[in-house]
Tab-separated table of C-alpha atoms (C1' of nucleotides) and ligand atoms in Angstrom:
chain	number	residue	atom	x	y	z
A	208	MET	CA	30.684	-16.230	3.639
A	209	GLU	CA	26.896	-16.023	2.807
A	210	GLN	CA	26.211	-19.101	2.963
A	211	LYS	CA	27.700	-19.736	6.263
A	212	LEU	CA	25.448	-17.079	7.329
A	213	PHE	CA	21.994	-17.835	5.968
A	214	LYS	CA	23.028	-22.184	6.869
A	215	ASN	CA	22.949	-20.559	10.802
A	216	TYR	CA	20.133	-18.497	10.165
A	217	LEU	CA	18.394	-21.560	9.035
A	218	GLY	CA	19.520	-23.706	11.628
A	219	GLU	CA	18.744	-21.455	14.547
A	220	LYS	CA	15.339	-21.367	13.360
A	221	ARG	CA	15.111	-25.069	12.886
A	222	LEU	CA	14.720	-24.175	9.234
A	223	LYS	CA	16.592	-26.586	6.314
A	224	LEU	CA	19.115	-25.330	3.891
A	225	THR	CA	17.639	-26.612	0.842
A	226	LYS	CA	18.837	-27.000	-2.774
A	227	GLU	CA	16.081	-24.560	-3.771
A	228	ARG	CA	16.692	-22.550	-0.953
A	229	LEU	CA	20.776	-22.169	-1.848
A	230	ALA	CA	20.225	-21.846	-5.485
A	231	VAL	CA	18.057	-18.444	-4.756
A	232	LEU	CA	20.916	-17.126	-2.311
A	233	GLN	CA	23.402	-17.908	-4.702
A	234	GLU	CA	21.560	-15.991	-7.545
A	235	VAL	CA	20.607	-13.134	-5.596
A	236	PHE	CA	24.384	-12.779	-4.850
A	237	ALA	CA	25.497	-13.303	-7.957
A	238	PHE	CA	23.548	-10.194	-9.627
A	239	HIS	CA	25.219	-7.653	-8.460
A	240	GLY	CA	21.952	-4.910	-8.469
A	241	HIS	CA	18.167	-4.287	-7.720
A	242	PHE	CA	15.624	-7.160	-9.020
A	243	ALA	CA	11.890	-7.968	-9.042
A	244	PRO	CA	11.586	-11.316	-7.197
A	245	GLU	CA	9.896	-11.866	-11.212
A	246	GLN	CA	13.399	-11.361	-12.858
A	247	LEU	CA	15.196	-13.259	-10.181
A	248	TYR	CA	12.559	-16.351	-10.873
A	249	PHE	CA	13.118	-15.868	-14.901
A	250	ARG	CA	16.947	-15.958	-13.960
A	251	MET	CA	17.454	-18.431	-12.691
A	252	ARG	CA	14.839	-20.642	-14.905
A	253	ASP	CA	17.187	-19.660	-17.735
A	254	SER	CA	19.777	-20.267	-15.708
A	255	GLY	CA	19.381	-23.457	-15.129
A	256	SER	CA	18.764	-23.004	-11.736
A	257	LYS	CA	15.576	-24.785	-10.249
A	258	ALA	CA	13.615	-22.459	-8.222
A	259	SER	CA	8.866	-22.779	-8.456
A	260	ARG	CA	8.229	-19.130	-8.418
A	261	ALA	CA	6.874	-19.711	-4.049
A	262	SER	CA	10.443	-21.038	-3.831
A	263	VAL	CA	11.508	-17.839	-4.428
A	264	TYR	CA	9.410	-16.040	-2.864
A	265	ARG	CA	9.516	-17.316	0.098
A	266	THR	CA	13.474	-17.605	-0.125
A	267	LEU	CA	13.279	-13.770	-0.421
A	268	THR	CA	11.078	-12.996	2.690
A	269	LEU	CA	13.995	-15.488	4.377
A	270	LEU	CA	16.764	-13.917	3.305
A	271	VAL	CA	15.693	-10.117	4.307
A	272	GLU	CA	14.507	-11.056	8.013
A	273	CYS	CA	18.382	-12.776	7.999
A	274	GLY	CA	19.339	-9.585	6.960
A	275	LEU	CA	21.179	-10.533	4.100
A	276	VAL	CA	18.720	-8.835	1.666
A	277	GLN	CA	16.926	-5.895	1.692
A	278	ARG	CA	13.793	-4.592	0.880
A	279	ILE	CA	14.826	-1.414	-0.833
A	280	ALA	CA	11.487	-0.004	-2.373
A	281	ARG	CA	7.779	-1.181	-3.712
A	282	SER	CA	7.146	0.785	-6.662
A	283	ASP	CA	4.304	0.412	-8.572
A	284	ARG	CA	5.026	-2.580	-10.042
A	285	GLY	CA	5.623	-4.657	-7.346
A	286	ASN	CA	8.923	-5.171	-4.563
A	287	VAL	CA	12.447	-4.369	-5.487
A	288	TYR	CA	15.036	-6.004	-3.600
A	289	GLU	CA	19.119	-5.967	-3.259
A	290	HIS	CA	21.757	-8.457	-1.198
A	291	ILE	CA	22.823	-6.030	1.005
A	292	TYR	CA	25.582	-8.330	1.961
A	293	GLY	CA	29.539	-7.147	2.055
A	294	HIS	CA	28.147	-3.740	0.478
A	295	GLY	CA	26.549	-1.930	3.383
A	296	HIS	CA	23.390	0.281	3.611
A	297	HIS	CA	22.431	2.939	1.713
A	298	ASP	CA	19.184	4.470	0.288
A	299	HIS	CA	17.068	5.943	-2.958
A	300	LEU	CA	17.304	8.803	-5.996
A	301	ILE	CA	14.660	7.413	-8.263
A	302	CYS	CA	14.088	9.339	-11.361
A	303	SER	CA	10.816	10.255	-12.263
A	304	LEU	CA	11.426	10.308	-16.187
A	305	CYS	CA	13.732	8.008	-16.753
A	306	GLY	CA	14.192	5.469	-13.598
A	307	GLU	CA	17.305	5.883	-13.126
A	308	ILE	CA	18.540	4.403	-9.113
A	309	ILE	CA	20.647	7.370	-7.854
A	310	GLU	CA	22.483	5.000	-4.391
A	311	PHE	CA	23.507	7.319	-1.702
A	312	TYR	CA	24.483	7.443	2.121
A	313	SER	CA	25.148	9.460	4.395
A	314	GLU	CA	25.487	9.231	8.046
A	315	ASN	CA	23.963	12.314	8.981
A	316	LEU	CA	21.222	10.907	7.815
A	317	GLU	CA	21.353	7.504	9.756
A	318	LYS	CA	22.537	9.465	12.913
A	319	ILE	CA	19.053	11.813	13.220
A	320	GLN	CA	16.944	8.801	12.659
A	321	GLU	CA	18.642	7.295	14.935
A	322	GLU	CA	17.655	10.356	17.943
A	323	VAL	CA	13.968	10.716	16.381
A	324	CYS	CA	13.790	6.593	16.891
A	325	ARG	CA	14.974	7.067	20.905
A	326	ARG	CA	13.022	10.805	21.001
A	327	ASN	CA	9.750	8.617	20.279
A	328	LYS	CA	10.802	5.495	22.362
A	329	PHE	CA	11.330	3.453	19.631
A	330	ARG	CA	13.284	0.374	18.158
A	331	GLY	CA	14.207	1.259	14.710
A	332	VAL	CA	14.889	-2.283	13.278
A	333	SER	CA	15.455	-1.236	9.340
A	334	HIS	CA	13.999	1.702	7.488
A	335	ILE	CA	12.957	2.795	3.690
A	336	LEU	CA	14.019	6.548	2.586
A	337	GLU	CA	13.509	6.921	-1.114
A	338	ILE	CA	13.785	9.827	-2.554
A	339	ARG	CA	11.941	10.767	-5.606
A	340	GLY	CA	11.942	13.618	-7.735
A	341	ILE	CA	14.416	14.065	-11.632
A	342	CYS	CA	17.836	13.199	-12.435
A	343	GLY	CA	20.687	15.398	-13.405
A	344	ARG	CA	20.433	14.075	-17.471
A	345	CYS	CA	16.367	14.261	-17.508
A	346	LYS	CA	16.396	18.326	-16.166
A	347	GLY	CA	18.456	18.033	-18.961
B	263	MET	CA	-9.457	26.376	0.902
B	264	GLU	CA	-8.552	23.016	-0.170
B	265	GLN	CA	-11.536	22.574	-2.826
B	266	LYS	CA	-10.068	26.096	-4.132
B	267	LEU	CA	-6.475	24.517	-4.753
B	268	PHE	CA	-7.778	21.611	-6.395
B	269	LYS	CA	-9.675	23.363	-8.688
B	270	ASN	CA	-6.656	25.536	-9.714
B	271	TYR	CA	-4.357	22.780	-10.040
B	272	LEU	CA	-7.182	21.072	-12.706
B	273	GLY	CA	-8.286	24.552	-14.466
B	274	GLU	CA	-3.894	25.227	-15.235
B	275	LYS	CA	-4.783	21.282	-16.660
B	276	ARG	CA	-7.426	21.900	-18.546
B	277	LEU	CA	-9.230	19.406	-16.278
B	278	LYS	CA	-12.473	19.292	-15.478
B	279	LEU	CA	-14.544	19.438	-11.678
B	280	THR	CA	-16.951	16.924	-11.784
B	281	LYS	CA	-18.637	15.749	-8.706
B	282	GLU	CA	-16.968	12.752	-8.615
B	283	ARG	CA	-13.983	14.559	-7.556
B	284	LEU	CA	-15.300	16.829	-5.164
B	285	ALA	CA	-16.457	13.951	-3.312
B	286	VAL	CA	-13.460	11.810	-3.188
B	287	LEU	CA	-11.794	15.967	-2.517
B	288	GLN	CA	-14.493	15.963	0.840
B	289	GLU	CA	-14.298	12.263	1.701
B	290	VAL	CA	-10.237	12.370	1.982
B	291	PHE	CA	-10.193	15.468	4.152
B	292	ALA	CA	-13.292	14.423	6.513
B	293	PHE	CA	-11.136	11.498	7.928
B	294	HIS	CA	-8.484	12.106	9.711
B	295	GLY	CA	-5.634	8.986	9.319
B	296	HIS	CA	-3.943	7.042	6.694
B	297	PHE	CA	-6.218	5.426	4.099
B	298	ALA	CA	-5.782	2.872	1.273
B	299	PRO	CA	-7.847	3.097	-2.091
B	300	GLU	CA	-10.288	0.528	-0.931
B	301	GLN	CA	-11.599	2.113	2.495
B	302	LEU	CA	-11.689	5.634	0.720
B	303	TYR	CA	-14.231	4.245	-1.582
B	304	PHE	CA	-16.519	1.505	0.417
B	305	ARG	CA	-16.227	4.988	2.995
B	306	MET	CA	-17.414	6.278	0.542
B	307	ARG	CA	-20.495	4.612	-0.934
B	308	ASP	CA	-21.058	3.887	3.260
B	309	SER	CA	-21.917	8.006	3.201
B	310	GLY	CA	-24.016	7.983	-0.177
B	311	SER	CA	-21.691	9.933	-2.290
B	312	LYS	CA	-21.169	8.230	-5.658
B	313	ALA	CA	-18.028	7.770	-7.248
B	314	SER	CA	-17.131	4.697	-9.124
B	315	ARG	CA	-14.188	2.939	-8.102
B	316	ALA	CA	-11.975	3.831	-10.789
B	317	SER	CA	-12.483	7.161	-10.390
B	318	VAL	CA	-11.262	7.381	-7.045
B	319	TYR	CA	-8.017	6.048	-7.912
B	320	ARG	CA	-7.997	8.405	-10.264
B	321	THR	CA	-8.833	11.542	-8.530
B	322	LEU	CA	-6.141	10.189	-5.870
B	323	THR	CA	-3.674	10.509	-7.558
B	324	LEU	CA	-4.788	13.909	-9.064
B	325	LEU	CA	-4.084	15.413	-5.782
B	326	VAL	CA	-1.438	13.861	-4.880
B	327	GLU	CA	0.252	15.444	-7.917
B	328	CYS	CA	-1.196	18.373	-6.664
B	329	GLY	CA	0.309	18.320	-3.506
B	330	LEU	CA	-2.772	18.183	-1.139
B	331	VAL	CA	-2.691	14.582	-0.683
B	332	GLN	CA	0.648	12.107	0.118
B	333	ARG	CA	1.068	8.558	-0.578
B	334	ILE	CA	3.031	7.489	2.499
B	335	ALA	CA	4.263	3.925	2.105
B	336	ARG	CA	3.034	0.928	0.220
B	337	SER	CA	1.926	-1.754	2.300
B	338	ASP	CA	1.938	-4.933	1.755
B	339	ARG	CA	-1.668	-4.445	0.481
B	340	GLY	CA	-1.300	-1.406	-1.454
B	341	ASN	CA	-0.692	1.955	-1.322
B	342	VAL	CA	-1.323	3.949	1.632
B	343	TYR	CA	-2.249	7.812	1.540
B	344	GLU	CA	-2.745	10.966	4.259
B	345	HIS	CA	-4.334	14.101	3.013
B	346	ILE	CA	-1.163	16.385	3.746
B	347	TYR	CA	-2.845	20.124	3.535
B	348	GLY	CA	-3.415	21.890	6.215
B	349	HIS	CA	-0.680	18.989	8.646
B	350	GLY	CA	2.252	19.679	6.670
B	351	HIS	CA	5.052	16.965	5.160
B	352	HIS	CA	6.296	14.281	8.198
B	353	ASP	CA	7.208	11.323	8.250
B	354	HIS	CA	6.768	8.058	9.731
B	355	LEU	CA	8.013	5.385	12.503
B	356	ILE	CA	5.821	1.855	11.776
B	357	CYS	CA	5.304	-0.812	14.487
B	358	SER	CA	6.143	-4.567	12.664
B	359	LEU	CA	4.416	-5.563	16.198
B	360	CYS	CA	0.882	-4.145	16.270
B	361	GLY	CA	0.789	-1.622	12.832
B	362	GLU	CA	1.416	1.390	15.191
B	363	ILE	CA	2.803	4.278	13.607
B	364	ILE	CA	3.631	7.722	14.790
B	365	GLU	CA	4.158	10.452	12.762
B	366	PHE	CA	7.410	12.474	12.974
B	367	TYR	CA	9.301	15.954	11.835
B	368	SER	CA	12.954	16.742	11.716
B	369	GLU	CA	13.939	19.742	10.436
B	370	ASN	CA	17.350	18.500	10.176
B	371	LEU	CA	16.251	15.108	8.265
B	372	GLU	CA	14.534	17.182	5.620
B	373	LYS	CA	17.733	19.205	5.729
B	374	ILE	CA	20.296	16.639	4.682
B	375	GLN	CA	17.898	14.662	2.334
B	376	GLU	CA	17.832	18.875	-0.044
B	377	GLU	CA	21.777	18.267	0.724
B	378	VAL	CA	22.147	14.509	-0.727
B	379	CYS	CA	19.762	15.774	-3.838
B	380	ARG	CA	22.227	18.651	-4.727
B	381	ARG	CA	25.703	16.464	-4.571
B	382	ASN	CA	23.932	14.381	-6.487
B	383	LYS	CA	22.440	16.838	-9.258
B	384	PHE	CA	18.825	16.062	-8.674
B	385	ARG	CA	16.094	17.633	-8.086
B	386	GLY	CA	14.154	15.898	-5.155
B	387	VAL	CA	10.366	15.956	-5.619
B	388	SER	CA	8.598	13.880	-2.390
B	389	HIS	CA	10.186	11.499	-0.273
B	390	ILE	CA	8.773	8.208	1.467
B	391	LEU	CA	10.432	8.052	4.908
B	392	GLU	CA	9.837	4.698	6.497
B	393	ILE	CA	11.429	3.539	10.026
B	394	ARG	CA	10.611	0.102	10.864
B	395	GLY	CA	11.011	-1.125	14.474
B	396	ILE	CA	9.224	-1.739	17.353
B	397	CYS	CA	7.162	0.551	19.074
B	398	GLY	CA	7.472	1.853	23.132
B	399	ARG	CA	4.698	-0.418	24.405
B	400	CYS	CA	5.912	-3.339	22.152
B	401	LYS	CA	8.973	-3.688	23.686
B	402	GLY	CA	7.463	-3.929	27.251
C	28	DG	C1'	-27.924	26.147	-26.215
C	29	DG	C1'	-24.455	24.087	-28.901
C	30	DT	C1'	-19.521	22.210	-29.473
C	31	DT	C1'	-16.228	19.558	-28.016
C	32	DA	C1'	-12.694	17.009	-24.975
C	33	DA	C1'	-12.754	15.463	-20.991
C	34	DT	C1'	-15.167	11.926	-17.089
C	35	DT	C1'	-17.614	8.035	-15.982
C	36	DG	C1'	-17.883	3.540	-14.818
C	37	DA	C1'	-19.589	-1.242	-15.535
C	38	DT	C1'	-16.258	-4.820	-17.169
C	39	DA	C1'	-12.837	-7.018	-18.673
C	40	DT	C1'	-8.180	-7.473	-17.869
C	41	DT	C1'	-3.582	-7.486	-15.847
C	42	DT	C1'	-0.299	-9.329	-12.435
C	43	DA	C1'	2.038	-9.370	-8.241
C	44	DA	C1'	2.024	-12.333	-4.493
C	45	DT	C1'	0.193	-16.012	-1.610
C	46	DC	C1'	-1.994	-20.150	-0.918
C	47	DT	C1'	-3.645	-25.544	-1.157
C	48	DC	C1'	-1.484	-30.347	-0.265
C	49	DA	C1'	-0.299	-34.215	-2.258
C	50	DA	C1'	4.528	-35.674	-3.485
C	51	DT	C1'	9.080	-35.518	-1.945
C	52	DT	C1'	13.178	-33.520	1.099
C	53	DT	C1'	16.119	-32.761	4.684
C	54	DC	C1'	17.681	-34.344	9.212
C	55	DA	C1'	17.901	-36.306	13.545
C	56	DT	C1'	18.541	-40.816	15.502
C	57	DT	C1'	18.623	-44.782	15.738
D	64	DA	C1'	22.347	-46.886	6.208
D	65	DA	C1'	17.707	-47.131	7.658
D	66	DT	C1'	14.005	-44.354	9.988
D	67	DG	C1'	10.893	-41.022	10.860
D	68	DA	C1'	9.015	-36.795	12.106
D	69	DA	C1'	8.732	-32.809	10.720
D	70	DA	C1'	9.581	-29.620	7.117
D	71	DT	C1'	9.182	-27.912	2.031
D	72	DT	C1'	8.794	-27.467	-2.919
D	73	DG	C1'	5.521	-27.016	-6.886
D	74	DA	C1'	1.517	-27.353	-9.994
D	75	DG	C1'	-1.936	-24.752	-10.273
D	76	DA	C1'	-5.650	-21.664	-7.978
D	77	DT	C1'	-7.307	-17.979	-5.752
D	78	DT	C1'	-6.487	-13.054	-4.146
D	79	DA	C1'	-6.501	-8.904	-4.257
D	80	DA	C1'	-5.112	-4.219	-5.998
D	81	DA	C1'	-5.313	-1.762	-9.851
D	82	DT	C1'	-5.750	-0.460	-14.474
D	83	DA	C1'	-7.627	-0.737	-19.448
D	84	DT	C1'	-11.714	-0.241	-22.342
D	85	DC	C1'	-15.255	2.460	-24.471
D	86	DA	C1'	-19.630	3.620	-24.984
D	87	DA	C1'	-22.505	6.532	-22.528
D	88	DT	C1'	-22.516	10.915	-20.278
D	89	DT	C1'	-20.611	15.791	-18.454
D	90	DA	C1'	-18.632	20.199	-17.887
D	91	DA	C1'	-16.562	24.173	-19.715
D	92	DC	C1'	-16.430	27.491	-23.152
D	93	DC	C1'	-18.127	29.725	-26.991
E	503	MN	MN1	20.797	0.173	-4.191
E	504	MN	MN1	0.801	10.411	8.858
E	505	ZN	ZN1	16.255	10.651	-15.331
E	506	ZN	ZN1	4.112	-1.445	18.802
DNA sequence: GGTTAATTGATATTTAATCTCAATTTCATT
DNA sequence: AATGAAATTGAGATTAAATATCAATTAACC
């Protein structure tokens, strides 16, 4: 299903569905969790599918553009992504001590953001909400 | 006033109030707007106050820790900061076309975030909410 | 003033991400 | 299936933000 969507997106933009792009897509959807581009690149090397580092980065950008993947944070060490198709949008609580990432979704929060956009004559397209603090386990 | 707060913070932590740290603090509060560490560093060079690149980065971290400054985003090219003391917390709408940054504050949004933290047994310390989209002028 | 631990800064290092460009591949068209 | 134009790939170079090193300096406390 995500392949079909990706193919459509590429078609519209007169871009080509190469085996490298397909390999990145498959690896991204085979893995469930948050990942950095470098991790994705090395996981692909290990699992035998081939795509250069450059292609991994380039394809990730395309996947974000067409809405199959979202960039959820820009950590101190590079960007963090996750596939989103089939999961729906959500935001994150990030523990500064242990690094745990808790996902949440609040309808209310989304509604109020839309309201904020309206008030500012702004067409919201995406957002990153990243709440940093200390998780239950680390609080003790 | 911000000097007093910074001094207190340093005192509590047994850290020293050096002239470099003071120079960074002053430059940060002399400038009203969003800035990258490198910009701050070069602005200081130009205006004659001296602090090495390392000290600028190190001091920024301290200023964030004590709440005088917030990191508001990680752009494609590094972090973006702004001084916050005397302005209060706010979040940002960022236009993907022209780069304009609109500030906003929503009491409701903050309340709901607290609620989300409570539900997840999480102690929220800070957050970054960055809504990307298209501003009124660019919509046409 | 003397002691001590913190700090500075020039420089090297790390590392994510992008760029380069010749060689290759896709894909629409014969 | 062959052709050709345009897009894509990838190895390696490059960029640039941020951090680490560590000898020399400095602030803070007595
Ligand atoms: Mn997630
Ligand atoms: Mn602001
Ligand atoms: Zn934790
Ligand atoms: Zn705009």
